Amino acid sequence: AFLRSAASESRAVWEVVATLALAHPEVGFTLELDARTRLAVPAGQRRDERLAAVWGEELARTLLPVGHGVGPVRIDGFVQRPADARPTGRRTQLFVNGRPFRDHFLVRAAESGYRSAIHPGDRPSLFLDVSIDPALVDVNVHPAKLEVRFRERRAVERAIEEGVRAALGDLVASASFGAAPLPGAAPPPRGDWQREAAAEHPADLFAPLDDVVRHPGEEVDVASSPPDRGWDVPLLQLSDTYICYESPEGLVIVDQHAAHERVLYEEAMARLEGPGMPGQRMLLPETIELTDEELDVVAAHAELFSRLGYEVEPFGGRAVVLHAAPQPHARFDAIASFRELVADLAGGRFGGWANRLERFVQTWA
């Protein structure tokens, strides 16, 4: 009576085994669900090798090592490079003396170590192991042993923040423990297709009328917009940013960029709720490495990805290949959006079908 869906229970089992595997890289683990091997890691791995095996090679290549000690506290692990942090899809794993636990405040301390190196809203992945005298930590404060209490919490937070900052301070001279790109190499491909420039510049939708405010001493005839645009009042554009007009309630000021994004959102939702978003064929198909959990998500939500305009095909192992992707506007990063959607689905951060479509379309505008 207390069981969740089969998919949720399978995901919970995978998380438990994956956490144990990360805590004990010296031990081999194999997890089989529904006659399928979901996780298989050999014994005797290094911690970076185990991370790559559990979290995936692609994420592992974005991590930097951390090693920092302050007094009785020692912090070891890995943190994500600032340029690779994203608003969704993060992974966090905390250990104290090899025991997994959760602590939102320590995660925030780690994020504080990034300072302004990441964009607001981005959430870097973190793998941190706190080594401390067992007498200075109480591990019996939670029924499931998921929380701990440090006697000197501020010292632990400071050690984590300083450790992250020290790791990022050597960013130019350091390389992640995976295969790093060569200096001067081009950024990762974001999909190769022909892009349409239409609607890329929302300012083109309006005629500039800045002269009205630039020359206040002169009389300027502000004509009404043509009837076919649907406007029956004069429009005024300020600094290529705001549209002003008079309504019965008073002066209305519209952020034209926000209005343009709303138009894109409504158009995309209309397509998705109808026949679906057309995908554009890629000149060079994009191969993407996923975790076992993410691979299952892609298979389970094939209809959703098809409706969104993605043509996804298994490529062997944990990889999939994208042959087509949506392109609602020229600035849209279809590959990054695909990764974020997969991560959100794998993390159970979506509700019903309509919510999934709305959440995804919000990344388009």
mmCIF file of C-alpha atoms in Angstrom:
data_model
loop_
_atom_site.group_PDB
_atom_site.id
_atom_site.type_symbol
_atom_site.label_atom_id
_atom_site.label_comp_id
_atom_site.label_asym_id
_atom_site.label_seq_id
_atom_site.Cartn_x
_atom_site.Cartn_y
_atom_site.Cartn_z
ATOM 1 C CA ALA A 1 0.000 0.000 0.000
ATOM 2 C CA PHE A 2 2.968 2.293 0.563
ATOM 3 C CA LEU A 3 4.819 1.417 -2.636
ATOM 4 C CA ARG A 4 5.179 4.025 -5.353
ATOM 5 C CA SER A 5 5.165 3.279 -9.075
ATOM 6 C CA ALA A 6 7.506 0.607 -10.402
ATOM 7 C CA ALA A 7 9.644 3.259 -12.078
ATOM 8 C CA SER A 8 9.932 5.272 -8.856
ATOM 9 C CA GLU A 9 10.848 2.216 -6.805
ATOM 10 C CA SER A 10 13.445 1.164 -9.380
ATOM 11 C CA ARG A 11 14.934 4.648 -9.341
ATOM 12 C CA ALA A 12 15.114 4.570 -5.530
ATOM 13 C CA VAL A 13 16.870 1.191 -5.581
ATOM 14 C CA TRP A 14 19.359 2.449 -8.148
ATOM 15 C CA GLU A 15 20.121 5.521 -6.020
ATOM 16 C CA VAL A 16 20.829 3.375 -2.948
ATOM 17 C CA VAL A 17 23.171 1.026 -4.798
ATOM 18 C CA ALA A 18 24.861 3.903 -6.650
ATOM 19 C CA THR A 19 25.507 5.703 -3.354
ATOM 20 C CA LEU A 20 27.054 2.566 -1.852
ATOM 21 C CA ALA A 21 29.183 2.128 -4.965
ATOM 22 C CA LEU A 22 30.452 5.703 -4.684
ATOM 23 C CA ALA A 23 31.206 5.262 -0.991
ATOM 24 C CA HIS A 24 33.214 2.061 -1.542
ATOM 25 C CA PRO A 25 35.181 2.147 -4.816
ATOM 26 C CA GLU A 26 37.236 -0.779 -3.521
ATOM 27 C CA VAL A 27 34.123 -3.021 -3.676
ATOM 28 C CA GLY A 28 32.465 -4.283 -6.859
ATOM 29 C CA PHE A 29 28.701 -3.836 -7.338
ATOM 30 C CA THR A 30 26.174 -5.251 -9.806
ATOM 31 C CA LEU A 31 22.520 -4.217 -9.930
ATOM 32 C CA GLU A 32 19.974 -6.050 -12.079
ATOM 33 C CA LEU A 33 16.406 -4.850 -12.492
ATOM 34 C CA ASP A 34 13.849 -6.617 -14.684
ATOM 35 C CA ALA A 35 16.514 -8.983 -16.017
ATOM 36 C CA ARG A 36 18.619 -6.052 -17.138
ATOM 37 C CA THR A 37 21.950 -4.939 -15.711
ATOM 38 C CA ARG A 38 21.513 -1.362 -14.553
ATOM 39 C CA LEU A 39 24.853 -0.908 -12.825
ATOM 40 C CA ALA A 40 28.055 -2.941 -12.956
ATOM 41 C CA VAL A 41 31.320 -1.655 -11.492
ATOM 42 C CA PRO A 42 34.435 -3.720 -10.752
ATOM 43 C CA ALA A 43 36.272 -3.814 -7.454
ATOM 44 C CA GLY A 44 39.467 -1.887 -6.880
ATOM 45 C CA GLN A 45 38.604 1.290 -8.783
ATOM 46 C CA ARG A 46 39.960 4.725 -8.011
ATOM 47 C CA ARG A 47 37.375 7.217 -6.852
ATOM 48 C CA ASP A 48 37.509 9.146 -10.126
ATOM 49 C CA GLU A 49 36.999 5.907 -12.073
ATOM 50 C CA ARG A 50 34.033 4.980 -9.902
ATOM 51 C CA LEU A 51 32.501 8.424 -10.369
ATOM 52 C CA ALA A 52 32.788 8.115 -14.144
ATOM 53 C CA ALA A 53 31.231 4.645 -14.025
ATOM 54 C CA VAL A 54 28.258 5.753 -11.908
ATOM 55 C CA TRP A 55 27.670 9.353 -12.994
ATOM 56 C CA GLY A 56 28.810 8.902 -16.577
ATOM 57 C CA GLU A 57 31.952 9.814 -18.476
ATOM 58 C CA GLU A 58 30.468 13.024 -19.819
ATOM 59 C CA LEU A 59 29.763 14.505 -16.399
ATOM 60 C CA ALA A 60 33.050 13.175 -15.030
ATOM 61 C CA ARG A 61 34.980 15.135 -17.649
ATOM 62 C CA THR A 62 33.601 18.369 -16.191
ATOM 63 C CA LEU A 63 34.853 17.754 -12.633
ATOM 64 C CA LEU A 64 37.890 19.152 -10.856
ATOM 65 C CA PRO A 65 39.599 17.538 -7.839
ATOM 66 C CA VAL A 66 39.322 19.055 -4.367
ATOM 67 C CA GLY A 67 41.802 18.479 -1.545
ATOM 68 C CA HIS A 68 41.851 20.906 1.361
ATOM 69 C CA GLY A 69 42.372 20.756 5.116
ATOM 70 C CA VAL A 70 41.555 23.267 7.845
ATOM 71 C CA GLY A 71 42.371 22.236 11.406
ATOM 72 C CA PRO A 72 40.617 18.937 12.210
ATOM 73 C CA VAL A 73 38.589 19.001 8.975
ATOM 74 C CA ARG A 74 39.734 17.557 5.651
ATOM 75 C CA ILE A 75 37.735 17.934 2.414
ATOM 76 C CA ASP A 76 38.348 15.679 -0.598
ATOM 77 C CA GLY A 77 36.316 15.072 -3.712
ATOM 78 C CA PHE A 78 35.356 16.748 -6.959
ATOM 79 C CA VAL A 79 33.428 19.845 -8.029
ATOM 80 C CA GLN A 80 32.119 20.859 -11.423
ATOM 81 C CA ARG A 81 33.831 23.478 -13.530
ATOM 82 C CA PRO A 82 31.877 26.753 -13.510
ATOM 83 C CA ALA A 83 31.391 26.772 -17.282
ATOM 84 C CA ASP A 84 29.672 23.364 -17.125
ATOM 85 C CA ALA A 85 27.220 24.151 -14.304
ATOM 86 C CA ARG A 86 23.567 24.179 -15.358
ATOM 87 C CA PRO A 87 20.280 25.147 -13.663
ATOM 88 C CA THR A 88 19.086 21.532 -13.774
ATOM 89 C CA GLY A 89 20.549 18.067 -13.862
ATOM 90 C CA ARG A 90 23.061 18.573 -11.058
ATOM 91 C CA ARG A 91 24.293 15.683 -8.918
ATOM 92 C CA THR A 92 25.367 16.080 -5.322
ATOM 93 C CA GLN A 93 26.892 13.508 -3.015
ATOM 94 C CA LEU A 94 28.199 14.216 0.478
ATOM 95 C CA PHE A 95 30.078 11.824 2.764
ATOM 96 C CA VAL A 96 31.414 12.177 6.282
ATOM 97 C CA ASN A 97 34.151 9.662 7.059
ATOM 98 C CA GLY A 98 32.829 7.558 4.174
ATOM 99 C CA ARG A 99 29.191 7.655 5.360
ATOM 100 C CA PRO A 100 26.651 9.235 2.961
ATOM 101 C CA PHE A 101 24.507 12.047 4.327
ATOM 102 C CA ARG A 102 22.526 15.092 3.241
ATOM 103 C CA ASP A 103 23.043 18.678 4.290
ATOM 104 C CA HIS A 104 21.591 21.583 2.354
ATOM 105 C CA PHE A 105 23.711 24.106 4.218
ATOM 106 C CA LEU A 106 26.972 22.385 3.306
ATOM 107 C CA VAL A 107 25.873 22.352 -0.340
ATOM 108 C CA ARG A 108 25.286 26.092 -0.081
ATOM 109 C CA ALA A 109 28.724 26.495 1.480
ATOM 110 C CA ALA A 110 30.217 24.716 -1.533
ATOM 111 C CA GLU A 111 28.264 26.966 -3.895
ATOM 112 C CA SER A 112 29.587 29.983 -1.999
ATOM 113 C CA GLY A 113 33.062 28.863 -3.014
ATOM 114 C CA TYR A 114 32.128 29.583 -6.623
ATOM 115 C CA ARG A 115 31.282 33.203 -5.787
ATOM 116 C CA SER A 116 30.508 34.941 -9.090
ATOM 117 C CA ALA A 117 32.145 32.240 -11.228
ATOM 118 C CA ILE A 118 28.753 30.734 -12.111
ATOM 119 C CA HIS A 119 25.626 32.360 -13.476
ATOM 120 C CA PRO A 120 22.767 33.009 -11.051
ATOM 121 C CA GLY A 121 20.557 29.929 -10.954
ATOM 122 C CA ASP A 122 23.249 27.487 -12.091
ATOM 123 C CA ARG A 123 23.794 24.497 -9.791
ATOM 124 C CA PRO A 124 27.175 22.743 -10.056
ATOM 125 C CA SER A 125 27.531 19.024 -9.373
ATOM 126 C CA LEU A 126 29.414 18.191 -6.170
ATOM 127 C CA PHE A 127 31.096 15.096 -4.722
ATOM 128 C CA LEU A 128 32.636 15.855 -1.333
ATOM 129 C CA ASP A 129 33.952 13.653 1.463
ATOM 130 C CA VAL A 130 34.423 15.269 4.888
ATOM 131 C CA SER A 131 37.085 13.605 7.045
ATOM 132 C CA ILE A 132 36.829 14.576 10.713
ATOM 133 C CA ASP A 133 37.386 13.136 14.171
ATOM 134 C CA PRO A 134 34.338 10.892 14.867
ATOM 135 C CA ALA A 135 34.037 12.520 18.287
ATOM 136 C CA LEU A 136 33.201 15.813 16.535
ATOM 137 C CA VAL A 137 30.201 14.484 14.596
ATOM 138 C CA ASP A 138 26.959 12.805 15.712
ATOM 139 C CA VAL A 139 25.589 10.385 13.105
ATOM 140 C CA ASN A 140 22.529 9.304 15.128
ATOM 141 C CA VAL A 141 20.278 12.336 14.689
ATOM 142 C CA HIS A 142 18.122 10.918 11.865
ATOM 143 C CA PRO A 143 16.109 7.651 11.805
ATOM 144 C CA ALA A 144 17.487 6.749 8.376
ATOM 145 C CA LYS A 145 20.981 8.058 9.192
ATOM 146 C CA LEU A 146 20.631 10.631 6.403
ATOM 147 C CA GLU A 147 21.607 13.617 8.535
ATOM 148 C CA VAL A 148 24.476 14.321 10.911
ATOM 149 C CA ARG A 149 25.272 16.996 13.472
ATOM 150 C CA PHE A 150 28.728 18.579 13.561
ATOM 151 C CA ARG A 151 30.009 19.972 16.836
ATOM 152 C CA GLU A 152 31.814 22.718 14.906
ATOM 153 C CA ARG A 153 29.537 23.246 11.913
ATOM 154 C CA ARG A 154 31.017 26.593 10.971
ATOM 155 C CA ALA A 155 34.492 25.052 10.712
ATOM 156 C CA VAL A 156 33.167 22.406 8.312
ATOM 157 C CA GLU A 157 31.342 24.985 6.193
ATOM 158 C CA ARG A 158 34.453 27.153 6.048
ATOM 159 C CA ALA A 159 36.629 24.183 5.039
ATOM 160 C CA ILE A 160 34.238 23.259 2.229
ATOM 161 C CA GLU A 161 33.962 26.819 0.931
ATOM 162 C CA GLU A 162 37.731 27.315 1.012
ATOM 163 C CA GLY A 163 38.342 23.911 -0.570
ATOM 164 C CA VAL A 164 36.042 24.653 -3.496
ATOM 165 C CA ARG A 165 37.549 28.096 -3.935
ATOM 166 C CA ALA A 166 41.077 26.657 -3.932
ATOM 167 C CA ALA A 167 40.128 24.080 -6.568
ATOM 168 C CA LEU A 168 38.594 26.724 -8.818
ATOM 169 C CA GLY A 169 41.495 29.094 -8.246
ATOM 170 C CA ASP A 170 43.764 26.739 -10.155
ATOM 171 C CA LEU A 171 41.239 26.346 -12.949
ATOM 172 C CA VAL A 172 43.484 27.748 -15.682
ATOM 173 C CA ALA A 173 46.352 25.434 -14.831
ATOM 174 C CA SER A 174 44.202 22.431 -13.934
ATOM 175 C CA ALA A 175 42.412 19.871 -16.026
ATOM 176 C CA SER A 176 39.446 17.757 -15.086
ATOM 177 C CA PHE A 177 40.277 14.137 -14.409
ATOM 178 C CA GLY A 178 38.640 13.069 -17.666
ATOM 179 C CA ALA A 179 39.696 13.894 -21.189
ATOM 180 C CA ALA A 180 39.893 17.681 -21.369
ATOM 181 C CA PRO A 181 39.791 19.675 -24.621
ATOM 182 C CA LEU A 182 43.029 21.052 -25.965
ATOM 183 C CA PRO A 183 43.749 24.765 -25.452
ATOM 184 C CA GLY A 184 42.036 26.794 -28.121
ATOM 185 C CA ALA A 185 39.762 23.938 -29.107
ATOM 186 C CA ALA A 186 36.301 24.786 -30.340
ATOM 187 C CA PRO A 187 33.436 24.487 -27.840
ATOM 188 C CA PRO A 188 31.319 21.307 -27.880
ATOM 189 C CA PRO A 189 28.968 21.129 -30.876
ATOM 190 C CA ARG A 190 25.455 22.327 -30.315
ATOM 191 C CA GLY A 191 23.985 20.742 -33.396
ATOM 192 C CA ASP A 192 24.597 21.515 -37.051
ATOM 193 C CA TRP A 193 21.595 22.584 -39.079
ATOM 194 C CA GLN A 194 20.404 25.519 -41.097
ATOM 195 C CA ARG A 195 19.041 28.228 -38.828
ATOM 196 C CA GLU A 196 16.353 30.689 -39.755
ATOM 197 C CA ALA A 197 16.948 34.268 -38.727
ATOM 198 C CA ALA A 198 13.260 35.144 -38.606
ATOM 199 C CA ALA A 199 12.045 36.588 -35.315
ATOM 200 C CA GLU A 200 15.562 36.583 -33.886
ATOM 201 C CA HIS A 201 15.508 40.343 -33.395
ATOM 202 C CA PRO A 202 12.248 41.375 -31.746
ATOM 203 C CA ALA A 203 13.056 45.045 -32.335
ATOM 204 C CA ASP A 204 12.356 44.481 -36.036
ATOM 205 C CA LEU A 205 8.688 43.988 -35.190
ATOM 206 C CA PHE A 206 8.305 47.651 -34.274
ATOM 207 C CA ALA A 207 9.192 50.923 -35.952
ATOM 208 C CA PRO A 208 11.618 52.975 -33.784
ATOM 209 C CA LEU A 209 10.212 56.265 -32.533
ATOM 210 C CA ASP A 210 13.108 57.364 -30.308
ATOM 211 C CA ASP A 211 13.187 60.779 -31.974
ATOM 212 C CA VAL A 212 10.088 61.705 -29.979
ATOM 213 C CA VAL A 213 12.097 61.758 -26.755
ATOM 214 C CA ARG A 214 15.476 62.691 -28.249
ATOM 215 C CA HIS A 215 14.156 66.027 -29.510
ATOM 216 C CA PRO A 216 11.541 67.108 -26.979
ATOM 217 C CA GLY A 217 11.542 70.690 -28.236
ATOM 218 C CA GLU A 218 10.342 69.754 -31.700
ATOM 219 C CA GLU A 219 6.868 68.832 -32.821
ATOM 220 C CA VAL A 220 6.717 65.293 -34.074
ATOM 221 C CA ASP A 221 3.738 63.769 -35.800
ATOM 222 C CA VAL A 222 3.200 60.316 -34.287
ATOM 223 C CA ALA A 223 0.973 58.483 -36.690
ATOM 224 C CA SER A 224 -1.110 55.526 -35.761
ATOM 225 C CA SER A 225 0.152 52.131 -36.799
ATOM 226 C CA PRO A 226 -1.351 50.647 -39.945
ATOM 227 C CA PRO A 227 -4.737 49.008 -39.356
ATOM 228 C CA ASP A 228 -3.453 45.579 -40.486
ATOM 229 C CA ARG A 229 -1.228 45.443 -37.353
ATOM 230 C CA GLY A 230 -4.279 45.536 -35.150
ATOM 231 C CA TRP A 231 -3.320 48.708 -33.253
ATOM 232 C CA ASP A 232 -5.719 51.632 -32.906
ATOM 233 C CA VAL A 233 -3.437 53.813 -30.745
ATOM 234 C CA PRO A 234 -0.020 55.373 -31.397
ATOM 235 C CA LEU A 235 3.003 53.320 -30.366
ATOM 236 C CA LEU A 236 6.223 54.711 -28.971
ATOM 237 C CA GLN A 237 9.466 52.716 -28.828
ATOM 238 C CA LEU A 238 12.109 53.689 -26.243
ATOM 239 C CA SER A 239 15.758 52.628 -26.509
ATOM 240 C CA ASP A 240 14.924 49.503 -28.532
ATOM 241 C CA THR A 241 13.571 47.982 -25.321
ATOM 242 C CA TYR A 242 10.144 49.305 -24.330
ATOM 243 C CA ILE A 243 6.897 49.852 -26.205
ATOM 244 C CA CYS A 244 4.651 52.550 -24.746
ATOM 245 C CA TYR A 245 1.025 53.267 -25.574
ATOM 246 C CA GLU A 246 -2.031 54.790 -23.969
ATOM 247 C CA SER A 247 -4.951 52.683 -22.784
ATOM 248 C CA PRO A 248 -8.187 53.623 -20.987
ATOM 249 C CA GLU A 249 -6.442 52.672 -17.714
ATOM 250 C CA GLY A 250 -3.440 54.902 -18.372
ATOM 251 C CA LEU A 251 0.062 54.559 -19.810
ATOM 252 C CA VAL A 252 1.136 50.992 -20.632
ATOM 253 C CA ILE A 253 4.825 50.094 -20.867
ATOM 254 C CA VAL A 254 5.723 46.743 -22.422
ATOM 255 C CA ASP A 255 9.130 45.082 -22.387
ATOM 256 C CA GLN A 256 9.290 44.092 -26.044
ATOM 257 C CA HIS A 257 11.823 41.317 -25.415
ATOM 258 C CA ALA A 258 9.602 39.719 -22.777
ATOM 259 C CA ALA A 259 6.632 40.112 -25.111
ATOM 260 C CA HIS A 260 8.594 38.452 -27.894
ATOM 261 C CA GLU A 261 9.448 35.529 -25.605
ATOM 262 C CA ARG A 262 5.769 35.200 -24.735
ATOM 263 C CA VAL A 263 4.894 35.037 -28.421
ATOM 264 C CA LEU A 264 7.454 32.267 -28.931
ATOM 265 C CA TYR A 265 6.076 30.425 -25.896
ATOM 266 C CA GLU A 266 2.471 30.577 -27.115
ATOM 267 C CA GLU A 267 3.430 29.495 -30.629
ATOM 268 C CA ALA A 268 5.457 26.549 -29.330
ATOM 269 C CA MET A 269 2.694 25.411 -26.944
ATOM 270 C CA ALA A 270 0.158 25.566 -29.772
ATOM 271 C CA ARG A 271 2.371 23.314 -31.892
ATOM 272 C CA LEU A 272 3.071 20.841 -29.098
ATOM 273 C CA GLU A 273 -0.571 20.557 -28.098
ATOM 274 C CA GLY A 274 -1.393 19.968 -31.761
ATOM 275 C CA PRO A 275 0.662 17.884 -34.202
ATOM 276 C CA GLY A 276 3.942 18.404 -32.353
ATOM 277 C CA MET A 277 7.113 20.387 -32.988
ATOM 278 C CA PRO A 278 8.821 19.611 -36.300
ATOM 279 C CA GLY A 279 12.426 18.517 -35.963
ATOM 280 C CA GLN A 280 15.236 19.639 -38.244
ATOM 281 C CA ARG A 281 17.665 17.051 -39.552
ATOM 282 C CA MET A 282 21.196 17.520 -38.292
ATOM 283 C CA LEU A 283 24.023 17.681 -40.790
ATOM 284 C CA LEU A 284 26.154 15.730 -38.302
ATOM 285 C CA PRO A 285 24.244 13.514 -35.836
ATOM 286 C CA GLU A 286 25.092 14.220 -32.198
ATOM 287 C CA THR A 287 26.161 11.318 -29.967
ATOM 288 C CA ILE A 288 25.347 11.769 -26.268
ATOM 289 C CA GLU A 289 26.525 9.622 -23.368
ATOM 290 C CA LEU A 290 23.905 8.965 -20.665
ATOM 291 C CA THR A 291 23.694 7.142 -17.372
ATOM 292 C CA ASP A 292 21.714 3.886 -17.145
ATOM 293 C CA GLU A 293 18.894 5.742 -15.435
ATOM 294 C CA GLU A 294 18.803 8.445 -18.113
ATOM 295 C CA LEU A 295 18.876 5.808 -20.844
ATOM 296 C CA ASP A 296 15.743 4.234 -19.373
ATOM 297 C CA VAL A 297 14.095 7.656 -19.241
ATOM 298 C CA VAL A 298 14.713 8.248 -22.942
ATOM 299 C CA ALA A 299 13.202 4.865 -23.808
ATOM 300 C CA ALA A 300 10.201 5.358 -21.508
ATOM 301 C CA HIS A 301 9.403 8.836 -22.883
ATOM 302 C CA ALA A 302 9.952 8.181 -26.582
ATOM 303 C CA GLU A 303 6.591 9.760 -27.464
ATOM 304 C CA LEU A 304 7.442 12.941 -25.562
ATOM 305 C CA PHE A 305 10.791 13.360 -27.307
ATOM 306 C CA SER A 306 9.192 12.710 -30.690
ATOM 307 C CA ARG A 307 6.506 15.327 -30.056
ATOM 308 C CA LEU A 308 9.197 17.809 -29.040
ATOM 309 C CA GLY A 309 10.956 17.295 -32.377
ATOM 310 C CA TYR A 310 13.806 15.009 -31.284
ATOM 311 C CA GLU A 311 14.677 11.908 -33.273
ATOM 312 C CA VAL A 312 16.597 9.715 -30.824
ATOM 313 C CA GLU A 313 18.163 6.342 -31.560
ATOM 314 C CA PRO A 314 20.129 3.973 -29.280
ATOM 315 C CA PHE A 315 23.793 3.897 -30.191
ATOM 316 C CA GLY A 316 25.078 1.035 -28.081
ATOM 317 C CA GLY A 317 26.165 1.002 -24.470
ATOM 318 C CA ARG A 318 24.936 4.118 -22.689
ATOM 319 C CA ALA A 319 24.968 6.327 -25.768
ATOM 320 C CA VAL A 320 22.158 7.674 -27.922
ATOM 321 C CA VAL A 321 22.410 9.561 -31.174
ATOM 322 C CA LEU A 322 20.265 12.549 -32.182
ATOM 323 C CA HIS A 323 19.372 12.684 -35.866
ATOM 324 C CA ALA A 324 16.927 15.588 -35.615
ATOM 325 C CA ALA A 325 16.137 18.298 -33.081
ATOM 326 C CA PRO A 326 13.715 21.227 -32.712
ATOM 327 C CA GLN A 327 14.865 24.709 -33.659
ATOM 328 C CA PRO A 328 12.200 27.204 -32.538
ATOM 329 C CA HIS A 329 14.595 30.139 -32.964
ATOM 330 C CA ALA A 330 18.199 30.753 -33.990
ATOM 331 C CA ARG A 331 19.552 31.070 -30.441
ATOM 332 C CA PHE A 332 18.058 27.784 -29.247
ATOM 333 C CA ASP A 333 20.571 25.218 -27.951
ATOM 334 C CA ALA A 334 18.822 21.942 -28.754
ATOM 335 C CA ILE A 335 21.547 19.713 -27.317
ATOM 336 C CA ALA A 336 21.678 21.498 -23.950
ATOM 337 C CA SER A 337 17.875 21.472 -23.741
ATOM 338 C CA PHE A 338 17.832 17.739 -24.471
ATOM 339 C CA ARG A 339 20.302 17.086 -21.658
ATOM 340 C CA GLU A 340 18.319 19.214 -19.201
ATOM 341 C CA LEU A 341 15.051 17.514 -20.134
ATOM 342 C CA VAL A 342 16.555 14.045 -19.655
ATOM 343 C CA ALA A 343 18.052 15.057 -16.301
ATOM 344 C CA ASP A 344 14.739 16.511 -15.106
ATOM 345 C CA LEU A 345 12.819 13.398 -16.127
ATOM 346 C CA ALA A 346 15.371 11.127 -14.473
ATOM 347 C CA GLY A 347 15.140 13.166 -11.283
ATOM 348 C CA GLY A 348 11.342 13.040 -11.220
ATOM 349 C CA ARG A 349 11.059 16.827 -11.401
ATOM 350 C CA PHE A 350 8.089 16.820 -13.781
ATOM 351 C CA GLY A 351 4.416 16.302 -13.074
ATOM 352 C CA GLY A 352 1.851 15.398 -15.701
ATOM 353 C CA TRP A 353 2.109 15.497 -19.467
ATOM 354 C CA ALA A 354 1.032 19.143 -19.790
ATOM 355 C CA ASN A 355 3.549 20.241 -17.169
ATOM 356 C CA ARG A 356 6.354 18.519 -19.054
ATOM 357 C CA LEU A 357 5.485 20.353 -22.250
ATOM 358 C CA GLU A 358 5.185 23.707 -20.492
ATOM 359 C CA ARG A 359 8.468 23.275 -18.609
ATOM 360 C CA PHE A 360 10.313 22.397 -21.793
ATOM 361 C CA VAL A 361 8.814 25.220 -23.842
ATOM 362 C CA GLN A 362 9.941 27.694 -21.181
ATOM 363 C CA THR A 363 13.522 26.896 -22.197
ATOM 364 C CA TRP A 364 12.722 27.779 -25.800
ATOM 365 C CA ALA A 365 11.616 31.376 -25.404
#
